[in-house]
Coordinates of C-alpha atoms in Angstrom, one line a residue:
Chain A
M1 CA -9.3 16.8 4.5
I2 CA -13.0 17.1 6.4
A3 CA -13.8 13.8 4.6
L4 CA -10.5 12.3 6.1
L5 CA -11.1 13.8 9.4
R6 CA -14.9 12.2 9.3
Y7 CA -13.7 8.7 8.4
Q8 CA -11.2 8.6 11.2
A9 CA -13.8 9.9 13.5
A10 CA -16.2 7.3 12.3
L11 CA -13.8 4.3 12.9
F12 CA -13.0 6.0 15.7
L13 CA -16.2 5.9 17.7
R14 CA -17.8 2.6 16.2
S15 CA -14.6 0.7 17.1
H16 CA -15.4 1.5 20.7
R17 CA -11.6 1.4 21.3
W18 CA -12.1 4.4 23.3
L19 CA -13.8 2.5 26.2
P20 CA -10.5 1.7 28.0
P21 CA -9.2 4.8 27.8
L22 CA -12.4 6.8 29.0
L23 CA -12.5 4.4 31.8
L24 CA -9.1 4.8 32.9
Y25 CA -10.0 8.3 32.6
G26 CA -13.4 8.0 34.5
G27 CA -11.8 5.6 37.4
S28 CA -8.8 7.9 37.8
M29 CA -11.6 11.3 38.3
A30 CA -13.6 8.9 40.4
V31 CA -10.3 8.9 43.0
G32 CA -9.1 12.3 42.9
V33 CA -12.1 14.5 42.1
Q34 CA -14.4 14.0 44.9
S35 CA -17.2 16.1 46.3
G36 CA -16.1 19.0 49.0
Q37 CA -12.3 18.4 47.9
P38 CA -10.5 21.9 47.1
V39 CA -11.2 22.8 43.3
L40 CA -7.5 23.5 42.4
D41 CA -6.1 20.1 43.7
C42 CA -9.5 18.7 41.5
A43 CA -8.4 20.4 38.2
G44 CA -4.6 19.7 39.0
W45 CA -5.7 15.7 39.2
A46 CA -8.1 15.8 36.4
A47 CA -5.4 17.6 34.1
A48 CA -3.2 15.2 35.3
T49 CA -4.9 12.3 34.8
L50 CA -5.8 13.7 31.0
L51 CA -2.3 13.5 29.5
P52 CA -1.8 9.3 29.6
V53 CA -5.6 9.1 28.3
T54 CA -4.7 11.0 25.5
A55 CA -1.7 9.2 24.9
W56 CA -3.7 6.3 24.5
L57 CA -6.2 7.7 22.7
V58 CA -3.2 8.6 19.9
R59 CA -2.4 5.2 20.1
V60 CA -5.8 4.1 19.4
C61 CA -6.2 6.0 16.6
V62 CA -3.2 5.8 14.6
T63 CA -3.9 1.9 15.0
N64 CA -7.4 1.8 14.0
E65 CA -7.3 1.2 10.3
P66 CA -6.2 -2.2 9.0
P67 CA -2.6 -2.0 7.1
A68 CA -5.0 -2.6 3.9
A69 CA -7.5 -0.1 4.3
R70 CA -5.0 2.5 5.2
D71 CA -3.1 2.1 2.2
C72 CA -6.1 2.5 -0.2
T73 CA -6.7 5.8 2.4
A74 CA -2.9 6.9 2.4
A75 CA -3.0 6.4 -1.7
A76 CA -5.9 8.8 -1.8
A77 CA -5.4 11.4 0.5
G78 CA -1.2 10.8 1.3
P79 CA 0.1 9.2 4.3
W80 CA 0.8 12.5 6.2
R81 CA -2.4 13.9 5.9
V82 CA -4.2 10.0 7.2
H83 CA -1.9 10.4 10.4
L84 CA -2.7 14.0 10.8
A85 CA -6.3 13.0 10.7
A86 CA -6.2 10.1 13.1
V87 CA -3.6 12.3 15.4
A88 CA -6.6 15.4 15.2
V89 CA -9.4 12.9 15.7
A90 CA -7.6 11.6 19.4
L91 CA -6.6 15.6 20.3
G92 CA -10.5 16.1 19.4
A93 CA -11.5 13.7 21.8
A94 CA -9.0 14.5 24.3
L95 CA -10.2 18.1 24.0
L96 CA -13.9 17.2 24.9
L97 CA -12.7 15.1 27.9
A98 CA -10.8 18.0 28.9
V99 CA -13.8 20.0 29.2
A100 CA -16.1 17.7 30.6
G101 CA -13.6 17.2 33.3
S102 CA -13.7 20.7 34.1
G103 CA -17.0 21.0 34.3
I104 CA -16.8 18.1 36.8
V105 CA -14.3 19.8 38.7
A106 CA -16.4 22.9 38.8
A107 CA -19.7 21.0 39.9
V108 CA -18.3 19.5 43.1
G109 CA -14.7 21.0 43.8
D110 CA -15.0 23.2 47.0
P111 CA -14.2 27.1 46.0
H112 CA -11.5 27.2 48.9
T113 CA -8.0 26.7 49.7
A114 CA -6.3 23.4 51.3
D115 CA -6.7 24.5 54.3
R116 CA -10.3 26.2 54.0
R117 CA -9.2 29.7 55.2
A118 CA -9.6 31.5 51.9
V119 CA -12.0 31.2 49.3
V120 CA -10.7 30.6 45.4
P121 CA -13.0 32.3 42.9
M122 CA -14.6 29.8 40.8
G123 CA -14.6 31.2 37.4
S124 CA -10.8 31.7 37.2
A125 CA -10.2 28.5 39.4
T126 CA -12.4 26.4 36.2
A127 CA -10.5 28.7 33.7
A128 CA -7.2 27.8 35.2
G129 CA -8.1 23.8 35.4
L130 CA -9.5 24.2 31.7
V131 CA -6.2 25.5 30.2
C132 CA -3.9 23.1 32.4
A133 CA -5.9 20.1 31.3
V134 CA -5.9 21.5 27.4
A135 CA -1.6 21.7 28.1
C136 CA -1.8 18.3 29.6
A137 CA -4.0 17.1 26.3
L138 CA -1.7 18.5 23.9
L139 CA 1.3 17.0 25.6
G140 CA -0.5 13.8 25.8
T141 CA -0.6 14.0 22.0
A142 CA 3.0 14.4 21.4
V143 CA 4.1 12.1 23.3
G144 CA 1.2 9.3 21.9
A145 CA 2.7 10.9 18.5
L146 CA 6.2 10.2 19.1
C147 CA 5.6 6.5 20.8
N148 CA 3.5 4.8 18.0
R149 CA 3.7 4.2 14.6
P150 CA 5.2 5.5 12.5
L151 CA 8.3 6.0 14.7
L152 CA 7.6 2.9 17.4
R153 CA 6.0 0.2 15.4
S154 CA 5.7 -2.7 17.3
T155 CA 3.5 -2.9 20.7
A156 CA 6.4 -4.2 22.9
W157 CA 8.2 -1.1 22.2
A158 CA 5.1 1.4 21.8
V159 CA 3.2 0.5 25.1
P160 CA 6.2 0.9 27.6
S161 CA 7.9 3.9 25.8
T162 CA 4.7 5.5 26.1
L163 CA 4.4 4.5 30.0
L164 CA 7.7 6.0 30.4
A165 CA 7.4 9.2 28.6
T166 CA 3.8 10.0 30.3
V167 CA 5.8 10.0 33.8
V168 CA 8.7 11.7 32.5
V169 CA 6.4 14.2 31.3
L170 CA 4.6 14.5 34.0
F171 CA 7.4 14.4 36.6
A172 CA 10.4 16.4 35.0
G173 CA 11.0 19.5 36.1
A174 CA 11.1 21.0 33.3
S175 CA 8.2 19.8 31.5
P176 CA 5.0 22.1 30.9
A177 CA 2.5 19.5 32.4
N178 CA 4.6 19.6 35.6
A179 CA 4.5 23.5 35.7
A180 CA 1.1 23.9 35.0
V181 CA -0.3 21.2 37.6
T182 CA 2.0 22.5 40.2
G183 CA 0.7 25.8 39.8
L184 CA -2.6 24.5 40.2
V185 CA -1.5 22.8 43.3
T186 CA 0.6 25.7 44.7
G187 CA -2.7 28.1 43.9
S188 CA -4.8 25.9 46.1
R189 CA -2.5 26.3 48.9
T190 CA -1.9 30.0 48.4
G191 CA -5.3 30.8 47.5
V192 CA -3.4 32.6 44.2
V193 CA -5.0 31.5 41.2
H194 CA -2.2 31.3 38.0
V195 CA -3.4 30.7 34.8
P196 CA -0.6 28.7 32.8
L197 CA -0.6 30.4 29.9
L198 CA 3.1 30.0 29.1
P199 CA 2.6 26.1 29.6
L200 CA -0.1 26.0 27.1
A201 CA 1.9 27.8 24.6
A202 CA 4.8 25.2 25.1
A203 CA 2.8 22.5 25.0
G204 CA 1.0 23.7 22.0
A205 CA 4.7 23.9 20.4
L206 CA 6.0 20.5 21.2
A207 CA 2.9 18.8 20.7
A208 CA 2.6 20.6 16.8
G209 CA 6.7 19.6 16.8
A210 CA 5.9 16.2 17.6
V211 CA 2.9 15.4 15.1
A212 CA 4.8 16.9 12.1
T213 CA 7.8 15.0 12.9
A214 CA 5.5 11.5 13.1
C215 CA 3.4 13.0 10.0
A216 CA 6.2 13.5 8.0
L217 CA 8.0 9.9 8.9
A218 CA 4.4 8.5 7.6
A219 CA 5.4 7.6 4.2
R220 CA 8.6 6.6 5.4
R221 CA 8.1 3.8 7.2
T222 CA 5.1 1.5 6.9
Chain B
M1 CA 4.6 11.3 -13.9
R2 CA 8.1 10.7 -13.7
L3 CA 10.2 8.5 -11.5
T4 CA 13.9 9.8 -11.4
G5 CA 16.8 7.6 -9.8
V6 CA 14.1 6.6 -7.4
G7 CA 15.5 3.5 -5.3
R8 CA 13.7 2.1 -2.0
R9 CA 15.6 0.2 1.2
Y10 CA 14.3 -0.4 4.5
G11 CA 16.2 0.9 7.8
F12 CA 19.5 2.5 7.5
G13 CA 21.9 0.3 5.6
G14 CA 19.7 -2.1 4.2
P15 CA 19.9 -3.7 0.8
W16 CA 18.3 -1.9 -1.5
I17 CA 15.2 -3.5 -2.9
L18 CA 15.1 -1.3 -5.7
R19 CA 17.5 1.2 -7.2
D20 CA 18.3 3.7 -9.6
L21 CA 14.8 3.2 -11.5
D22 CA 14.1 6.0 -14.1
L23 CA 10.7 5.7 -15.5
E24 CA 8.0 7.8 -17.2
I25 CA 4.5 7.0 -17.0
P26 CA 2.1 9.2 -19.9
E27 CA -1.3 9.5 -19.7
G28 CA -3.3 6.7 -20.8
S29 CA -0.6 4.0 -20.5
L30 CA -1.1 0.5 -18.8
L31 CA 2.4 -0.7 -17.4
R32 CA 2.7 -4.3 -16.2
V33 CA 5.4 -4.8 -13.9
E34 CA 6.9 -8.3 -13.5
G35 CA 9.5 -10.0 -11.1
T36 CA 10.4 -12.7 -9.3
N37 CA 8.9 -13.0 -5.7
G38 CA 10.8 -10.5 -3.5
S39 CA 12.3 -8.5 -6.6
G40 CA 10.2 -5.4 -5.3
K41 CA 7.2 -5.2 -7.1
S42 CA 4.9 -4.4 -4.6
T43 CA 7.3 -2.0 -3.0
L44 CA 7.5 -0.2 -6.8
L45 CA 3.6 -0.4 -6.9
R46 CA 4.1 1.1 -2.9
L47 CA 5.9 4.1 -4.4
L48 CA 4.0 4.6 -7.1
A49 CA 1.0 5.2 -4.8
G50 CA 2.7 7.9 -2.5
I51 CA 2.2 5.2 0.2
D52 CA 5.8 4.7 0.7
A53 CA 8.2 7.3 0.1
P54 CA 11.5 6.6 -1.8
S55 CA 14.8 6.5 -0.2
A56 CA 16.8 7.9 -3.2
G57 CA 15.2 9.7 -6.1
R58 CA 12.6 11.7 -6.8
I59 CA 8.8 10.8 -8.1
T60 CA 7.3 14.2 -9.7
G61 CA 3.8 14.6 -11.2
R62 CA 1.9 12.2 -9.5
P63 CA -1.9 12.7 -10.0
R64 CA -4.5 11.5 -8.0
T65 CA -4.2 8.1 -7.1
A66 CA -6.0 5.0 -5.9
Y67 CA -4.7 1.6 -4.7
V68 CA -6.1 -2.0 -4.5
P69 CA -3.9 -4.0 -2.8
E70 CA -4.0 -7.7 -3.1
R71 CA -6.3 -8.8 0.0
F72 CA -8.2 -6.6 1.7
P73 CA -9.1 -8.3 4.9
A74 CA -10.1 -4.8 6.3
A75 CA -12.5 -5.4 9.6
L76 CA -13.7 -1.7 9.6
P77 CA -16.5 -1.2 12.2
M78 CA -18.7 -0.1 8.9
T79 CA -20.9 -1.3 6.3
A80 CA -19.5 -1.5 2.9
G81 CA -21.6 1.0 1.7
A82 CA -20.7 3.2 4.2
Y83 CA -16.7 2.4 3.7
L84 CA -17.2 3.5 0.2
T85 CA -19.2 6.4 0.4
R86 CA -16.7 8.3 2.9
L87 CA -13.8 6.7 0.1
G88 CA -15.4 8.4 -2.7
R89 CA -15.1 11.6 -0.3
I90 CA -11.8 11.2 0.4
H91 CA -11.1 10.8 -3.2
G92 CA -12.5 14.3 -3.9
L93 CA -16.3 13.0 -4.9
S94 CA -19.3 14.8 -3.7
R95 CA -21.5 13.1 -1.0
A96 CA -24.0 12.4 -3.4
G97 CA -21.4 11.5 -6.2
A98 CA -19.7 9.3 -3.6
A99 CA -23.1 7.3 -2.5
R100 CA -24.2 6.6 -5.7
G101 CA -20.4 5.6 -7.1
A102 CA -20.5 3.1 -4.0
Q103 CA -23.6 1.5 -5.2
E104 CA -22.7 1.8 -8.8
W105 CA -19.6 0.0 -8.5
L106 CA -20.8 -2.5 -6.0
E107 CA -23.9 -3.6 -8.0
R108 CA -21.0 -3.9 -10.9
F109 CA -19.6 -6.3 -9.3
G110 CA -22.5 -8.2 -8.8
A111 CA -22.1 -7.0 -4.7
G112 CA -24.9 -4.4 -4.7
A113 CA -26.7 -6.7 -1.7
Y114 CA -23.8 -6.6 0.3
A115 CA -24.0 -2.6 0.5
G116 CA -25.5 -2.8 3.9
T117 CA -23.5 -5.6 4.8
P118 CA -20.4 -4.7 7.5
L119 CA -17.0 -5.1 6.1
S120 CA -16.2 -7.3 8.9
E121 CA -19.0 -9.7 7.7
L122 CA -18.1 -10.1 4.0
S123 CA -16.4 -12.9 2.4
K124 CA -12.7 -12.9 1.3
G125 CA -14.0 -12.3 -2.8
T126 CA -16.9 -9.6 -1.4
S127 CA -14.3 -7.3 0.8
Q128 CA -12.1 -7.6 -2.7
K129 CA -14.7 -6.2 -4.3
V130 CA -15.2 -3.5 -1.9
A131 CA -11.1 -3.0 -2.3
V132 CA -11.4 -3.1 -6.1
A133 CA -14.6 -0.5 -6.3
Q134 CA -13.0 1.7 -4.2
G135 CA -9.8 2.3 -6.5
L136 CA -11.7 2.4 -9.3
M137 CA -15.1 5.2 -8.0
G138 CA -13.1 7.8 -7.7
A139 CA -12.1 8.3 -11.1
P140 CA -8.3 8.4 -10.2
G141 CA -5.2 9.8 -12.4
L142 CA -3.4 6.4 -11.6
L143 CA -4.4 3.5 -10.6
V144 CA -2.1 1.1 -8.7
L145 CA -3.5 -2.3 -8.9
D146 CA -1.3 -4.9 -6.8
E147 CA -2.5 -8.4 -7.9
A148 CA -6.2 -7.0 -7.3
W149 CA -7.8 -9.7 -9.2
T150 CA -6.8 -12.3 -6.5
G151 CA -9.7 -13.7 -4.8
L152 CA -12.1 -12.5 -7.1
D153 CA -14.7 -14.7 -9.1
R154 CA -14.6 -14.9 -13.0
A155 CA -17.1 -12.7 -13.3
S156 CA -15.5 -9.9 -11.9
R157 CA -12.3 -10.8 -13.1
G158 CA -13.8 -9.7 -16.3
V159 CA -15.4 -6.6 -15.1
L160 CA -12.0 -5.2 -13.5
D161 CA -10.7 -5.9 -17.0
E162 CA -13.0 -3.9 -18.6
A163 CA -12.8 -1.4 -15.9
V164 CA -9.6 -1.0 -16.4
R165 CA -9.7 -0.9 -20.3
E166 CA -12.4 2.0 -19.7
R167 CA -9.9 4.1 -17.5
V168 CA -7.0 3.5 -20.0
A169 CA -8.8 5.0 -22.7
G170 CA -10.1 7.4 -20.6
G171 CA -6.2 8.7 -20.0
T172 CA -5.6 7.3 -16.4
R173 CA -2.3 5.3 -16.3
V174 CA -2.9 1.7 -14.9
V175 CA 0.2 0.3 -13.4
F176 CA -0.5 -3.7 -12.4
V177 CA 1.2 -6.7 -11.1
D178 CA -0.8 -10.4 -11.5
H179 CA 0.5 -13.4 -11.6
D180 CA -2.0 -14.5 -14.7
P181 CA 0.5 -14.0 -17.4
G182 CA -2.7 -13.6 -19.9
R183 CA -4.1 -10.5 -17.7
L184 CA -5.1 -8.2 -20.0
A185 CA -3.8 -9.5 -22.8
G186 CA -5.2 -7.9 -26.0
E187 CA -4.4 -4.6 -24.3
A188 CA -1.1 -2.4 -25.4
Y189 CA 0.7 -2.7 -22.4
A190 CA 4.2 -2.1 -21.4
V191 CA 6.4 -4.4 -19.2
L192 CA 8.7 -3.2 -16.7
R193 CA 10.7 -6.2 -15.4
L194 CA 12.6 -6.1 -12.0
G195 CA 15.5 -8.3 -11.2
G196 CA 15.7 -10.4 -7.7
R197 CA 16.8 -8.8 -4.7
D198 CA 20.2 -10.6 -5.0
R199 CA 21.0 -8.8 -8.0
S200 CA 20.1 -5.4 -7.0
A201 CA 23.2 -4.6 -5.4
G202 CA 24.9 -3.7 -8.5
A203 CA 24.6 -0.7 -10.3
G204 CA 21.0 0.1 -12.1
D205 CA 21.6 -2.0 -15.3
H206 CA 18.3 -1.8 -17.5
S207 CA 17.6 -5.0 -18.3
A208 CA 14.4 -4.3 -20.0
G209 CA 12.5 -1.8 -22.3
P210 CA 8.9 -1.4 -23.0
G211 CA 7.5 -2.6 -25.9
S212 CA 4.0 -2.4 -26.1
R213 CA 2.1 -5.3 -26.9
S214 CA -1.0 -6.9 -28.4
A215 CA -1.6 -10.1 -27.7
G216 CA -2.2 -12.9 -29.7
S217 CA -0.1 -12.0 -32.2
G218 CA 2.2 -14.0 -30.6
D219 CA 4.6 -11.3 -29.6
H220 CA 7.2 -12.0 -27.5
S221 CA 8.5 -9.5 -24.9
A222 CA 12.1 -10.3 -24.2
G223 CA 14.5 -13.4 -26.0
P224 CA 16.0 -15.5 -23.7
G225 CA 18.8 -16.8 -25.1
D226 CA 20.2 -14.0 -26.2
H227 CA 20.9 -13.0 -22.6
S228 CA 24.3 -14.2 -21.8
A229 CA 23.6 -15.9 -18.6
G230 CA 21.3 -18.4 -19.9
S231 CA 18.9 -18.3 -17.3
G232 CA 16.7 -15.8 -19.4
N233 CA 13.2 -17.1 -20.0
D234 CA 10.9 -17.3 -22.7
S235 CA 8.1 -15.1 -22.6
G236 CA 6.7 -16.1 -25.4
G237 CA 3.5 -15.5 -27.1
F238 CA 1.9 -19.2 -27.8
G239 CA -1.9 -18.8 -28.5
G240 CA -3.4 -17.4 -25.8
L241 CA -0.4 -17.4 -23.4
S242 CA 1.5 -14.1 -23.4
A243 CA 3.2 -14.3 -20.2
G244 CA 6.7 -12.5 -20.0
S245 CA 7.9 -14.6 -17.0
G246 CA 10.9 -14.1 -18.0
N247 CA 13.5 -13.5 -15.8
D248 CA 16.2 -11.2 -17.6
S249 CA 19.4 -11.6 -15.6
G250 CA 21.3 -10.6 -18.7
G251 CA 24.3 -11.3 -17.0
S252 CA 23.7 -7.5 -15.5
G253 CA 24.2 -6.6 -12.2
G254 CA 21.4 -4.7 -12.0
L255 CA 17.6 -5.0 -11.9
S256 CA 15.5 -1.7 -12.1
A257 CA 14.7 -1.5 -16.0
S258 CA 14.6 2.4 -17.3
A259 CA 11.3 2.2 -19.6
G260 CA 9.9 4.8 -21.3
I261 CA 6.4 3.8 -21.8
D262 CA 4.5 4.6 -24.8
S263 CA 1.9 2.2 -25.2
A264 CA 0.6 3.9 -28.4
G265 CA 4.1 3.6 -29.8
S266 CA 6.1 1.5 -31.8
G267 CA 7.3 -1.3 -30.2
N268 CA 4.8 -4.1 -31.5
H269 CA 6.9 -7.6 -31.5
S270 CA 5.5 -9.2 -34.1
G271 CA 7.9 -11.5 -35.6
G272 CA 10.4 -10.1 -33.6
S273 CA 11.5 -7.0 -35.1
G274 CA 11.8 -3.7 -33.5
G275 CA 10.1 -4.5 -30.2
L276 CA 12.5 -2.5 -27.9
S277 CA 11.3 0.8 -28.8
A278 CA 14.4 2.2 -28.9
G279 CA 14.3 5.7 -29.6
H280 CA 11.3 6.9 -27.7
G281 CA 11.1 6.6 -23.8
A282 CA 13.6 7.3 -21.3
H283 CA 16.5 4.8 -21.8
S284 CA 18.3 7.0 -19.6
G285 CA 21.8 6.3 -20.0
G286 CA 23.4 2.9 -19.5
S287 CA 21.4 1.0 -22.0
G288 CA 24.5 -0.1 -22.9
D289 CA 25.1 -2.2 -20.1
L290 CA 22.7 -5.2 -21.7
P291 CA 25.0 -7.1 -23.7
G292 CA 24.3 -6.0 -27.3
G293 CA 22.2 -3.0 -26.1
P294 CA 18.4 -2.8 -26.0
G295 CA 18.5 -1.8 -29.7
N296 CA 19.8 -5.1 -30.6
Y297 CA 18.3 -7.5 -28.5
P298 CA 15.4 -8.2 -31.0
A299 CA 17.3 -8.5 -34.1
S300 CA 19.2 -11.7 -32.5
P301 CA 18.8 -14.3 -34.3
R302 CA 16.7 -16.2 -31.7
N303 CA 14.0 -14.0 -31.6
H304 CA 14.0 -14.1 -35.3
S305 CA 13.2 -17.3 -35.8
A306 CA 11.3 -18.2 -32.3
P307 CA 8.0 -16.1 -33.0
P308 CA 7.1 -17.6 -36.0
A309 CA 7.5 -21.2 -35.0
F310 CA 5.4 -20.6 -32.1
E311 CA 2.7 -18.9 -33.8
D312 CA 2.4 -21.7 -36.5
T313 CA 2.5 -24.1 -33.9
A314 CA -0.5 -22.6 -32.1
R315 CA -2.7 -22.5 -35.5
S316 CA -1.8 -26.5 -35.8
A317 CA -1.7 -27.0 -32.5
R318 CA -5.5 -28.5 -32.3
N319 CA -4.9 -31.7 -32.9
T320 CA -2.0 -32.6 -33.3
T321 CA 1.2 -33.7 -31.4
V322 CA 3.7 -31.4 -30.2
H323 CA 7.3 -31.7 -28.9
I324 CA 8.3 -29.0 -26.8
V325 CA 11.9 -28.8 -25.4
A326 CA 12.5 -26.9 -22.3
E327 CA 16.1 -26.5 -20.5
G328 CA 15.5 -25.9 -16.4
P329 CA 17.4 -24.3 -14.0
A330 CA 20.3 -26.6 -13.0
G331 CA 19.2 -29.3 -10.9
A332 CA 15.7 -28.1 -11.0
E333 CA 12.9 -31.1 -11.8
L334 CA 10.3 -31.0 -14.0
P335 CA 7.3 -29.3 -12.7
H336 CA 4.5 -31.8 -11.3
G337 CA 1.0 -32.2 -13.3
L338 CA 2.8 -31.8 -16.8
P339 CA 0.7 -34.5 -19.2
G340 CA 2.5 -36.3 -21.7
A341 CA 5.6 -38.0 -21.7
A342 CA 9.1 -36.6 -21.3
E343 CA 12.3 -37.6 -22.2
P344 CA 16.1 -36.2 -21.2
L345 CA 17.9 -35.1 -24.4
G346 CA 21.1 -35.0 -22.2
D347 CA 22.8 -31.4 -22.2
G348 CA 20.0 -30.8 -19.5
A349 CA 17.1 -30.0 -21.7
V350 CA 14.1 -32.2 -21.7
R351 CA 11.7 -32.9 -24.9
L352 CA 8.2 -33.7 -23.9
T353 CA 5.5 -34.7 -26.3
V354 CA 1.9 -33.7 -25.3
A355 CA -1.4 -33.2 -27.1
G356 CA -2.0 -30.1 -29.0
P357 CA -4.7 -28.7 -27.3
Q358 CA -2.5 -29.6 -24.0
T359 CA 0.5 -27.2 -25.4
D360 CA -1.0 -23.9 -23.6
D361 CA -1.1 -25.6 -20.3
T362 CA 2.3 -26.9 -20.4
L363 CA 4.0 -24.3 -21.4
R364 CA 2.2 -22.0 -18.9
T365 CA 3.4 -24.6 -16.4
L366 CA 7.1 -24.9 -17.5
L367 CA 6.8 -20.3 -17.9
T368 CA 5.4 -19.9 -14.3
A369 CA 7.4 -22.0 -12.5
R370 CA 9.7 -20.9 -10.0
P371 CA 12.5 -20.8 -11.2
P372 CA 10.8 -20.8 -14.7
W373 CA 12.0 -23.3 -17.7
H374 CA 13.6 -22.1 -20.4
I375 CA 11.6 -23.1 -23.5
R376 CA 14.3 -24.1 -26.1
S377 CA 11.3 -24.8 -29.1
V378 CA 8.0 -25.7 -29.9
T379 CA 7.4 -27.9 -32.9
E380 CA 4.9 -30.1 -34.2
A381 CA 5.7 -33.9 -34.2
P382 CA 6.0 -35.8 -37.6
H383 CA 2.7 -37.4 -38.4
P384 CA 3.2 -41.2 -37.5

C-alpha cells in the first residue's frame, strides 16, 4: 500500500494536473481572505472553498492513470487498493491545503468579531477554522469519490454532478459542512468560538462510506 | 486457482459475455484462450487478472498477478526506469530489487538505453516492452498476457516466448491470448475456446476440453467435421501451423469450455487418439452436451484420418504440388492473396492447387480468415 501511495503521489505531482484546482483555491482565498477581515469569517470562507477544490483533486487523482497502466497496477495490487490510494493522495493534498489555508487565515485575519467590539481568541479561532477545513476536505472527498469513476465514468456526468453535489453539500441545512461553516460565521457575530467536532465526525463517517463504496465498485466497472 | 460458475456481463440485464465458466488452473500451467472477436477473451483475461470482478460465480486462489495489455500507450509523467521501479515495488519487490529488475528486464528486451526516457516519448514498441517488463519483473504466480506480443519486434517476441517458458517451468500460471496461431508452439499448453457472444445466451455447454499439445507433431485440438453444425474449423497441425482457429459451434447453445488443465497430463493428440484428457480435470457436468460427448470426439473417424494425412503432406510438401480442399462459410469468398489456382468443386468447397512451400501460408490464411474456412483435405498432387 505504501508503494502504491508513493506511485499515485508521484503521478499526481508530476502530472501538474493539481494546478487548476490550486489556482481555484488561491483565487478564492484572495477574494475571501483579506487583511483586516474578521478571522472567523475568513476561516469559514477558506473551509467552504476547500470543498469543491477537494472534489476536483479527487477527480484529478482517480482519472490520472491511463486505462492500460491502471490495468497493470490493478492486477498487481487489486483495483480497490489502487482506487483507495488515488483518493488518499487527493485527500492528503487537500489536508495540506487545509493547514496552509488555516495558516494564512491566522496570519492575516483580524482577531475580532464582525462588528469589531469583542476580541476573538486567535488560538481557538484557528483551531476551529482548521477543524472546519478538515471537515470540508472530507466531504469534498466524499463528493469526489461518488461523482467520478467508477460510479460515474463519463465526464459529461461526472463534472456537472460534482458541481451540483458541491452546492448541495455546502448549502443544505443538514450537511455537516454547512453546520461547521455556519458555526464559524455565527461565532464571528457573537464572539463565541465553537470548534465543530461533531460535524467533523459526521464528515469523516460520510467520507469513509463514500470511499468504501467507490473502492468496492472499482472492480465492478472499468 | 479455480473459477466456479464464473460469468460476466456489463450493466444490469446486459448480455452475458461469459457464462458458467468452470476452470482450474494449476501451478505451472500454460493456457491459451481462443475465440472470435467479441467472444469474451479479453473479458476472461481481465477476470483472471482480478482487474474486473465476475458478475456471477467465484474465483478463488488467485496468486499474485501481473497483467500485460495489448497496447500500453501510457503517457505517464515519469521515465521508463522510474515507472518499472515503482511497479516493482507495488509487485512486492524491495527497493534495490525493483531498480535492478527494471534495468535487467529493459536490457533483456534491448531497451536498456530507454530507462531514462519519459514514457510519453517512447515508441509504441518500446512502450510495449515496458509493459511486458512490468509483467515479468515481479515474478508473479499468475501472468496474464492479452496479446502482449503485439507491437514487439521479432527479437523481443522471442525474448518474451523464452521468458514465458522460464516462468511456466518455475511454476507460474500463464494465460495468454495471441492472434498468431503458432505462438508458443512447442510448448505443452491447454486451449480454452470461447464461443461467440451470440451463442453465449444459452446454458453453458462445454465445447472444448483441454488437450495439452506439443507442436510439430501435427496434433490438432479439435476436429471440425464431427461437430454437427459443420462450421467448426480445423485446427490442424500442419507443419509449423499449430493453430486452433477453431470455432467450435458444435451445435451447442453455449460457450464456455470447462477445462481442467493439466499440461503435464494426457491429451497429446498425436494420431488423433485420446486428446481430450477425459478423466482428468474438471469437466464439471454437462459435458455430454457436446454431440457425442467430449470423450468421444477424438475418436471420430475424421479425426483419426486427418492428422496423419496432414503430417505426411507436411513432410513431402517441400518440392511438390499440393491440393487443398477447403470449404468456406456460406456465401464467403476466398480470402485475398492466396497463391495458386482455385477451382470450385460444386458443393461449396474449393480446391486450391499450390506449390508445396506455399502450403503453410495458404492454410494459415484460410484458417485465420474471419470467419475461418474449414479444411477438408490436404493432399499431395499426383506427379505429372
